[in-house]
Coordinates of C-alpha atoms and ligand atoms in Angstrom, one line a residue:
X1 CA 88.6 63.9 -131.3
X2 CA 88.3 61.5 -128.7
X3 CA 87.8 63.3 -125.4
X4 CA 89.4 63.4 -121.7
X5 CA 86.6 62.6 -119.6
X6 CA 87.2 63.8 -116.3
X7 CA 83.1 64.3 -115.3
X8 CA 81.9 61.2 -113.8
X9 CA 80.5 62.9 -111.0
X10 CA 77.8 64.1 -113.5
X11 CA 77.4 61.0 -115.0
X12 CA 79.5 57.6 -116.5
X13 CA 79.6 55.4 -119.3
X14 CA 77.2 52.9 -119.2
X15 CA 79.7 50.0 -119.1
X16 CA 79.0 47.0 -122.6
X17 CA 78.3 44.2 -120.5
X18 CA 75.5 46.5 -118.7
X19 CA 74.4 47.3 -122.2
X20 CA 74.2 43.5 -123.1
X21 CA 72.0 42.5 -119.6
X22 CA 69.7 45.1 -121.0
X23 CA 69.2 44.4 -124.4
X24 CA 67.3 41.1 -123.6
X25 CA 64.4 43.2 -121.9
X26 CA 63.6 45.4 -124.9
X27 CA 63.0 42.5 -127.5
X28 CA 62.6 39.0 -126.5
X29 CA 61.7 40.0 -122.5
X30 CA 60.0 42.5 -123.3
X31 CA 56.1 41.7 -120.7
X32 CA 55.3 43.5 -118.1
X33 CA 56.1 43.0 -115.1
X34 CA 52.3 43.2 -113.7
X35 CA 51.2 40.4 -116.0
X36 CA 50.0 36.9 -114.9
X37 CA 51.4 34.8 -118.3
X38 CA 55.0 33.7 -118.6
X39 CA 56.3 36.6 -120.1
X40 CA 55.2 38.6 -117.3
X41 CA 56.8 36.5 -114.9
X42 CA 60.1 36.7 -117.0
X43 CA 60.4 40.3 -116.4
X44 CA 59.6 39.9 -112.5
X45 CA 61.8 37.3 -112.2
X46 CA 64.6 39.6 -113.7
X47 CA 63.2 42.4 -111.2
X48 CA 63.1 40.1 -108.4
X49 CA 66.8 39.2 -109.0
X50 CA 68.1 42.4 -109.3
X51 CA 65.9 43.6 -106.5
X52 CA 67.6 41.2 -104.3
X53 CA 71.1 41.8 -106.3
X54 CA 71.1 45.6 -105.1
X55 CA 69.4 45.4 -101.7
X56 CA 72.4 42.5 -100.9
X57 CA 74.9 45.3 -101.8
X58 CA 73.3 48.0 -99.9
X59 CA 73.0 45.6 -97.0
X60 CA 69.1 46.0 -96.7
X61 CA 66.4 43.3 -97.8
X62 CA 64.8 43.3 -101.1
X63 CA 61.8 44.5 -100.1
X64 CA 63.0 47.8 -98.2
X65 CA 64.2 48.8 -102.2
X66 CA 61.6 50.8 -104.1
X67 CA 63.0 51.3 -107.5
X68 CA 62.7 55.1 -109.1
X69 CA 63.6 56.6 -112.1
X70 CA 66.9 57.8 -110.2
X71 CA 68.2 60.0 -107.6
X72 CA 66.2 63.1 -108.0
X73 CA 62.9 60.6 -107.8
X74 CA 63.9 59.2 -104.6
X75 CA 64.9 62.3 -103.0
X76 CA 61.4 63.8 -104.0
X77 CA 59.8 60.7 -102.5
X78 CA 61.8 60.7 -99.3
X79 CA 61.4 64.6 -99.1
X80 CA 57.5 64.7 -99.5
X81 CA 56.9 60.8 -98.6
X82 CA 58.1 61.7 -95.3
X83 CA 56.7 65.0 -95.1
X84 CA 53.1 63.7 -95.6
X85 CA 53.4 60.6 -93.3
X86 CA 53.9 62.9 -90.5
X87 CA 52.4 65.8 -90.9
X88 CA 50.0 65.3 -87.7
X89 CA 53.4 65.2 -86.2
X90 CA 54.7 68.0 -86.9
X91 CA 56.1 70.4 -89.8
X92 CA 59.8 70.7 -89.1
X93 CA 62.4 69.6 -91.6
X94 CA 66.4 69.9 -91.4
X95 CA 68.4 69.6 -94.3
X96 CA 71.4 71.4 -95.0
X97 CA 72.8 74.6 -97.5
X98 CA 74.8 72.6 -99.7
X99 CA 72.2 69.5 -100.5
X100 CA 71.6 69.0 -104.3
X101 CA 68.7 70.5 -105.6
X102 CA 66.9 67.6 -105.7
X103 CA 66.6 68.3 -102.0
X104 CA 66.8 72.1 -101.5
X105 CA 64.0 72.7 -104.4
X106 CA 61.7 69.8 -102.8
X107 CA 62.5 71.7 -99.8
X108 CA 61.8 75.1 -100.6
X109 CA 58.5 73.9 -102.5
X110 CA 58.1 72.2 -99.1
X111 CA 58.1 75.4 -97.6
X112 CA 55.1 76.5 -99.6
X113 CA 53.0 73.8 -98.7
X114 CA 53.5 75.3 -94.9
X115 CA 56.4 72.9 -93.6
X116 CA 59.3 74.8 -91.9
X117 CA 62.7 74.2 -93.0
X118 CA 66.1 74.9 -91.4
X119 CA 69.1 74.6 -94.0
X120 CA 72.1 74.0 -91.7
X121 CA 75.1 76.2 -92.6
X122 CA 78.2 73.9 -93.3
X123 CA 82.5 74.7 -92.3
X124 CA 84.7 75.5 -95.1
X125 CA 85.0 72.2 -95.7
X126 CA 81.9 71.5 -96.4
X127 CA 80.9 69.7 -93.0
X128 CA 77.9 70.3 -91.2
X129 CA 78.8 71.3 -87.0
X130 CA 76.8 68.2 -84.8
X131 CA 76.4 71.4 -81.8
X132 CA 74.6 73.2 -85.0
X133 CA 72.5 70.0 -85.4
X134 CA 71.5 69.3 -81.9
X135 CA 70.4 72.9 -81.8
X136 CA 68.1 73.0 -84.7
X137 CA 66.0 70.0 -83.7
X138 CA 62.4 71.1 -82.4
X139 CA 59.7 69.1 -80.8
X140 CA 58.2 69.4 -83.9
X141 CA 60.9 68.3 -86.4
X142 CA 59.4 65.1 -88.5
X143 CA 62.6 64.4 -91.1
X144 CA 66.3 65.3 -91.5
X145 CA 68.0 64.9 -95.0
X146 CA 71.5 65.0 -95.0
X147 CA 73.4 64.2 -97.7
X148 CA 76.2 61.4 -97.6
X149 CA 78.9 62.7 -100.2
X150 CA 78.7 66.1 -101.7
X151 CA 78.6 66.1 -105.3
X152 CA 81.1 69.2 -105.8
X153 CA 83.1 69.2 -103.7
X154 CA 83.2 65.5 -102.4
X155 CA 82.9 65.9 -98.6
X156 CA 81.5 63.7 -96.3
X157 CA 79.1 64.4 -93.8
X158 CA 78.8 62.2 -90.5
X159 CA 76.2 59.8 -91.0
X160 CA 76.9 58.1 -88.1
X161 CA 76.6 61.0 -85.3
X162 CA 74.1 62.3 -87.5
X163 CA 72.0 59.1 -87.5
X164 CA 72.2 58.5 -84.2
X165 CA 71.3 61.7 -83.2
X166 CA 68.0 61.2 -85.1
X167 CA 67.2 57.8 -83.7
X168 CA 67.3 59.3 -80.4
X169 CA 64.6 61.6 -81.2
X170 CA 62.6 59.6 -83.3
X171 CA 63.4 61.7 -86.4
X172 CA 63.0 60.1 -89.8
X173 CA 66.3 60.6 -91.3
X174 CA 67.2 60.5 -95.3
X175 CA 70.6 60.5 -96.9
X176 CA 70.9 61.0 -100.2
X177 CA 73.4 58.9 -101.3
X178 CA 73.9 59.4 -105.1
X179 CA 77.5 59.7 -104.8
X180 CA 78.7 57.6 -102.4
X181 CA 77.3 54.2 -104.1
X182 CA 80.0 52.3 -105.4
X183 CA 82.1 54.2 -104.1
X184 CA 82.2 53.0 -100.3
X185 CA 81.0 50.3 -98.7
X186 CA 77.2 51.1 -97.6
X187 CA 75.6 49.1 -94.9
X188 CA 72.4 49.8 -94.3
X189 CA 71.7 47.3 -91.6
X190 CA 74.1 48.9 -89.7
X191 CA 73.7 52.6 -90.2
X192 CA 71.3 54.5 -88.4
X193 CA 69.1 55.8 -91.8
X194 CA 66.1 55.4 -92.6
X195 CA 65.4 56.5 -96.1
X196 CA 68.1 56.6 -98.9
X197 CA 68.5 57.9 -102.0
X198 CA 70.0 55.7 -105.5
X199 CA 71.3 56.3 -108.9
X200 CA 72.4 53.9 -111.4
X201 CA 74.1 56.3 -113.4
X202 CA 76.5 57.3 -111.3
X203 CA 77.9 54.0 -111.3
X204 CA 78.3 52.7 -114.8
X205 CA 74.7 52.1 -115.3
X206 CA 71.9 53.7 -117.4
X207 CA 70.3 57.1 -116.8
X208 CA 66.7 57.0 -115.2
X209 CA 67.0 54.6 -113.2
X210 CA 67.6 54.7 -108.9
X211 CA 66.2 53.3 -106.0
X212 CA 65.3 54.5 -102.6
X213 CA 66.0 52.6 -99.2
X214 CA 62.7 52.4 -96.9
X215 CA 63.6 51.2 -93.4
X216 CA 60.3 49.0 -92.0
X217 CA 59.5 51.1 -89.8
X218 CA 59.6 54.3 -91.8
X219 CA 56.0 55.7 -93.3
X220 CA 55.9 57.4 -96.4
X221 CA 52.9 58.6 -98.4
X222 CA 53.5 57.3 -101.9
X223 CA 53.6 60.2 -104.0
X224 CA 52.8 58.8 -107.7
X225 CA 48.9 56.8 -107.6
X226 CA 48.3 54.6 -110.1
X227 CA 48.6 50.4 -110.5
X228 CA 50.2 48.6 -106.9
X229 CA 53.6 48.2 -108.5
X230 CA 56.3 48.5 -105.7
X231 CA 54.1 46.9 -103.5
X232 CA 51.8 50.7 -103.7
X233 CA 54.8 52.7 -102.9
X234 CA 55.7 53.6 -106.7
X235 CA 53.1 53.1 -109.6
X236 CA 54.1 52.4 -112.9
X237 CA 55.2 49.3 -114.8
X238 CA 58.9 49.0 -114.1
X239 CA 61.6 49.8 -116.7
X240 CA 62.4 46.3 -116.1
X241 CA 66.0 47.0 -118.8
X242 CA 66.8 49.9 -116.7
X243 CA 66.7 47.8 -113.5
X244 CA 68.9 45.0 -114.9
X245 CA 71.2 47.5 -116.0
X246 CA 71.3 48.8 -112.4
X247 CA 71.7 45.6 -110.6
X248 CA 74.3 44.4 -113.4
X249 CA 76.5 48.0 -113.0
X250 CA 76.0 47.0 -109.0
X251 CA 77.8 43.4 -109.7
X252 CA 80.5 44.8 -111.5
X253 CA 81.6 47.7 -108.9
X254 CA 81.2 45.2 -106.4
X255 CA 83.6 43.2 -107.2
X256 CA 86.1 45.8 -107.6
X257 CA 84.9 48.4 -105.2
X258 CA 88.1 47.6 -102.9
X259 CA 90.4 48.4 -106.5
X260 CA 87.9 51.2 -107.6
X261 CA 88.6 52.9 -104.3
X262 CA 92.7 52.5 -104.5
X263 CA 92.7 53.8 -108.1
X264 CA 90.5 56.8 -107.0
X265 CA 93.2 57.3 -104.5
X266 CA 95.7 57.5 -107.1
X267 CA 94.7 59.3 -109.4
X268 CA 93.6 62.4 -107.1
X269 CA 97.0 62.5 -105.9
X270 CA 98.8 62.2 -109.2
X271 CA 96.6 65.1 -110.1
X272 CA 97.7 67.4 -106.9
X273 CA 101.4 66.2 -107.5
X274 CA 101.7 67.1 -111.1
X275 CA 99.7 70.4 -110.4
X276 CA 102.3 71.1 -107.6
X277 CA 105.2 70.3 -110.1
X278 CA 103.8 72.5 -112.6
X279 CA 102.5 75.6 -110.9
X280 CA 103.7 75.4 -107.3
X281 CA 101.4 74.7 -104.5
X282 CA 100.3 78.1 -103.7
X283 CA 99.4 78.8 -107.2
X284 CA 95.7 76.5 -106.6
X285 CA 93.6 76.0 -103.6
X286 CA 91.8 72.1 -103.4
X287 CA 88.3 73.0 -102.0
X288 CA 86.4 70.5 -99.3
X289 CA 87.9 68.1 -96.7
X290 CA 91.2 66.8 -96.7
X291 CA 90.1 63.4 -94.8
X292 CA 86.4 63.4 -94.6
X293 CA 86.5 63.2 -98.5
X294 CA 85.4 60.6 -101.7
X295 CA 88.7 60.6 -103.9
X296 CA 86.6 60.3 -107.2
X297 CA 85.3 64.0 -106.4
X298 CA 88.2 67.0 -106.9
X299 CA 87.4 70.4 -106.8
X300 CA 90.3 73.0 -107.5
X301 CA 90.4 76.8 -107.4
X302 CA 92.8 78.3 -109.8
X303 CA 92.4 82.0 -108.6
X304 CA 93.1 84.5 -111.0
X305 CA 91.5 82.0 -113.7
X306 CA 87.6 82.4 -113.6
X307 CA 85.7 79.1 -113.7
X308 CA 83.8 79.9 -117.4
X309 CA 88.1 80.3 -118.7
X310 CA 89.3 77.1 -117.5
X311 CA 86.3 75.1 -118.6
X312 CA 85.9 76.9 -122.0
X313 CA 90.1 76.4 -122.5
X314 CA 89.8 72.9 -120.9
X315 CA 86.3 72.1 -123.6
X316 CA 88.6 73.1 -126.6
X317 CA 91.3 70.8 -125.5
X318 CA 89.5 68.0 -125.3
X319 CA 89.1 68.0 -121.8
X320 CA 85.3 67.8 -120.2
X321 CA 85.4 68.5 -116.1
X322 CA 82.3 71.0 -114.5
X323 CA 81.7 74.1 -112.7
X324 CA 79.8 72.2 -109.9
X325 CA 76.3 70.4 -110.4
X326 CA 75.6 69.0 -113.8
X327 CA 72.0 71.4 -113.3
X328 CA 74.1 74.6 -112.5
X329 CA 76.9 74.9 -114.9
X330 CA 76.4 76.2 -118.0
X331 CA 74.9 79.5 -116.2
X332 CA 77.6 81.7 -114.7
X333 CA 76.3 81.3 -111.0
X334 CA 78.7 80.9 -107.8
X335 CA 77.8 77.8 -106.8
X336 CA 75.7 77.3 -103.7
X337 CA 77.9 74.9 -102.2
X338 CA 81.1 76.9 -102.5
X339 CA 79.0 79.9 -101.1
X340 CA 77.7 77.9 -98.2
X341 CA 81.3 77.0 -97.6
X342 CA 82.1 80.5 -97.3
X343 CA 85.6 80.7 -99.4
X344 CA 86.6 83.7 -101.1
X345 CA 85.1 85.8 -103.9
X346 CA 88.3 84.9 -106.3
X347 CA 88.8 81.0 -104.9
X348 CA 84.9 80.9 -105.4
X349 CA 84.8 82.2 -108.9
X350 CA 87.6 79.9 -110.2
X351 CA 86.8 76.4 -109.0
X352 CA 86.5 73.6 -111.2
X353 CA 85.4 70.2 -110.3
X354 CA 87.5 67.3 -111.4
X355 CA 85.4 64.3 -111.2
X356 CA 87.1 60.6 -111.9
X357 CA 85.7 57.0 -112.9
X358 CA 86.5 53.4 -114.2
X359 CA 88.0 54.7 -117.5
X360 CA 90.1 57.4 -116.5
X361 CA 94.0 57.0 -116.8
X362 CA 97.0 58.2 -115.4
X363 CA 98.0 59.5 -118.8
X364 CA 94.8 61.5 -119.0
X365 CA 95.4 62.8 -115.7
X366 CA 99.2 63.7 -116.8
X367 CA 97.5 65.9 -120.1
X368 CA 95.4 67.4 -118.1
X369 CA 97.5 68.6 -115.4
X370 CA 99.6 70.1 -118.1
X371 CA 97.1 71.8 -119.9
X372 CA 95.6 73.4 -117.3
X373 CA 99.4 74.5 -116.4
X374 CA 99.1 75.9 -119.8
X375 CA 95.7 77.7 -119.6
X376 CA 96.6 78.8 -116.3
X377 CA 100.2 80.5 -116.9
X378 CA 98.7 81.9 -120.6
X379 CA 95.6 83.7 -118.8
X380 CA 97.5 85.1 -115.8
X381 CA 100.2 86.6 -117.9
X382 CA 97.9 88.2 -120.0
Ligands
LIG401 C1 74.1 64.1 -104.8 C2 73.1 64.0 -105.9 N1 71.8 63.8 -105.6 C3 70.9 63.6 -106.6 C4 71.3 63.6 -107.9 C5 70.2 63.4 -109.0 O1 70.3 62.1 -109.5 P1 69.6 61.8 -110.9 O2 70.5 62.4 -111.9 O3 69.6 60.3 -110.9 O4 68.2 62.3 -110.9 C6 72.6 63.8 -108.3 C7 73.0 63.9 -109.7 O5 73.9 64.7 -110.1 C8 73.6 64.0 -107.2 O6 74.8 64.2 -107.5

C-alpha cells in the first residue's frame, strides 16, 4: 500500500538527484577530507563547495558554518559551546517551555552542571511575551535559545525583537532553526543571532547531517576533541556524502523556496476548508498562531477523538501524520508544547500534527480530510 505521507515535519524523502550528488563520495570520492593527496583534496573541494553553497543560502560566510551530524548536534554545541565560553561570565540561560528537547534536555542537564535556567512560558499560541523576556534577563545571563519555528505546532517566535533585545545586552543568542530552513527566507547577515541550528533532513536531504551558524564574534568551547577538522570547532573526518547531499537538497529548495511557500499555503487551507465542509467548524480546533505561523506545520484538535484513536485509525488507512515530536509520540504523553500553551485537557488530548512537504498533493489532502471525517463521526457516535 502506498502511503499518505503527511509527516514531513519529522522528516522527508531524500529527494533522487540528492541521492545521485552523494553516491560519488562513497565509491570513487571516497578520501578523506584531512588528507594531503588528490583524493583528499577531492573530498574538500566537494566540502568547500557546499560549505560555501549553504552558507550563500543562509546569508552568512562559509567559514561561520560548522557542519554537525544535524540539528540535535548543533543545538548541544550551541547549548554547552556557549555555556562553557562564558562561564566566568556568568551562569544564566533563557530558553523557553516549548523548545525541542534537543534544547530543554541540554538544558536541564545544564542545570546539573550548576547553570541556572529560566524556561519562558509561551501564550496559547505558542508565542513567547517580549515584557516576559525583558524581565527574565539577569546581570548574569550568558545565552538565550529561542527557537525560530515550532515543530508541533508551527509558530513563530520574534526573532527580530528577540534578537535585538539580546544584542543590547551582550547576550549570546541561539535559534534553533530546524524547521524554518527551506521554508523562509533566512538571512543571517541581517538578523540579530548569533548561533543557529541546521538539519538536512528536514529539507529533502539525508539524516545526520546539520550545521550550526557561529557569528565571529561568538565563543564557543568545542565540545567533541579530537583531529582540527572544522577549523577545531568539530573533530571528526566529515561525512563528506552527507554534506553534498545537504548543500544539493539546499540548491533544489532554493530555487523553488518562493513556489514551496505558495504550495504550503495551499495546501493548509484546502485542509481547513474540506475539514469545515465535512464536520463544521466548531467540530476541530487548529492549535498555534493564525499569522505568526509556517504553513508546512498543522496541528488540529479533534476533541472527543483522543490523539492515540486518530493516529491508530489514520496508520490503518494509509495515512502517517504525529502526535507532536518525532521523540514523543509513540508514548501516550500530553505534549509539552500543547501543555505550555495551556489549551484544554480534551483539545490537548486530541491534537494531531499534520505536517506537509514537496510530494504532498491536493488529492492526498482531499482523502485525508475525508477519512478523518470518517474516523471522527464513527468514534463520536459510538
Ligand atoms: C525544532 C527541531 N530542533 C531539532 C531537531 C533535531 O534535529 P535532528 O533530527 O537533525 O537531530 C528537530 C527534529 O525533529 C526539530 O524539529
Amino acid at each position: 500500500m502506498t502511503i499518505i505521507y503527511l509527516d514531513y515535519a519529522a522528516t522527508t524523502p531524500v529527494l533522487p538527484e540528492v541521492v545521485d550528488a552523494m553516491l560519488p563520495y562513497f565509491t570513487g570520492l571516497y578520501g578523506n577530507a584531512s588528507s594531503t593527496h588528490s583524493a583528499g583534496r577531492e573530498a574538500r573541494a566537494a566540502i568547500h563547495q557546499a560549505r560555501d553553497n549553504i552558507a550563500s543560502f543562509v546569508g552568512c560566510a562559509p567559514s561561520q558554518l560548522v557542519f554537525t551530524s544535524g540539528g540535535t548536534e548543533s543545538n548541544n554545541m550551541a547549548l554547552f559551546g556557549a555555556a562553557a565560553a562564558q562561564a566566568g561570565k556568568g551562569k544564566h540561560i533563557i530558553t523557553t517551555q516549548t523548545e525541542h528537547h534537543a534544547v530543554l534536555h541540554t538544558s536541564e542537564h545544564l542545570e546539573k552542571l550548576g547553570y541556572e535556567v529560566t524556561y519562558l512560558p509561551v501564550d496559547t499560541t505558542g508565542r513567547i511575551r517580549l515584557d516576559d523576556l525583558q524581565q527574565a534577563l539577569r546581570p548574569d545571563t550568558i545565552l538565550i535559545s529561542i527557537m525560530y519555528v515550532n515543530n508541533e505546532v508551527g509558530t513563530m517566535q520574534p526573532l527580530q525583537q528577540i534578537g535585538e533585545l539580546a544584542r543590547s545586552k551582550g547576550i549570546i543568542f541561539h535559534v534553533d532553526a530546524v524547521q524554518a530552513l527551506g521554508h523562509i527566507p533566512i538571512d543571517l547577515n541581517r538578523l540579530p543571532v548569533d548561533l543557529m541550528s541546521f538539519s538536512a533532513h528536514k529539507l529533502h536531504g539525508p539524516k545526520g547531517i546539520g550545521a550550526l551558524y557561529i557569528a565571529k564574534h561568538a565563543k564557543l568551547e568545542p565540545f567533541m576533541y579530537g583531529g582540527n577538522q572544522e577549523r577545531k570547532r568539530r573533530a571528526g573526518t566529515e561525512n563528506t556524502a552527507a554534506i553534498a547531499g545537504f548543500s544539493k537538497a539546499v540548491k533544489i529548495i532554493d530555487s523553488n523556496m518562493y513556489e514551496m511557500q505558495q504550495k504550503m499555503e495551499k495546501l493548509r487551507l484546502e485542509m481547513v476548508t474540506r475539514l469545515e465542509q465535512l464536520l463544521g467548524i466548531e467540530q476541530f480546533v487548529i492549535n498555534g498562531h493564525p499569522v505568526e505561523r509556517l504553513p508546512h506545520i498543522l496541528n488540529i484538535s479533534f476533541p472527543g477523538v483522543s490523539t492515540e484513536s486518530m493516529l491508530m485509525n489514520l496508520d490503518l488507512e494509509g495515512i502517517a501524520a504525529a502526535s507532536g515530536s518525532a521523540c514523543t509520540s509513540g508514548s501516550l504523553e500530553v505534549s509539552h508544547v500543547l501543555k505550555a500553551m495551556k489549551l484544554s485537557e480534551e483539545v490537548m488530548k486530541s491534537a494531531v500534527r499534520f505536517s506537509f512537504g514537496l510530494g504532498t498533493t491536493s488529492k492526498e489532502i482531499e482523502i485525508t480530510a475525508h477519512k478523518i471525517a470518517t474516523i471522527v463521526n464513527r468514534i463520536r457516535n459510538n
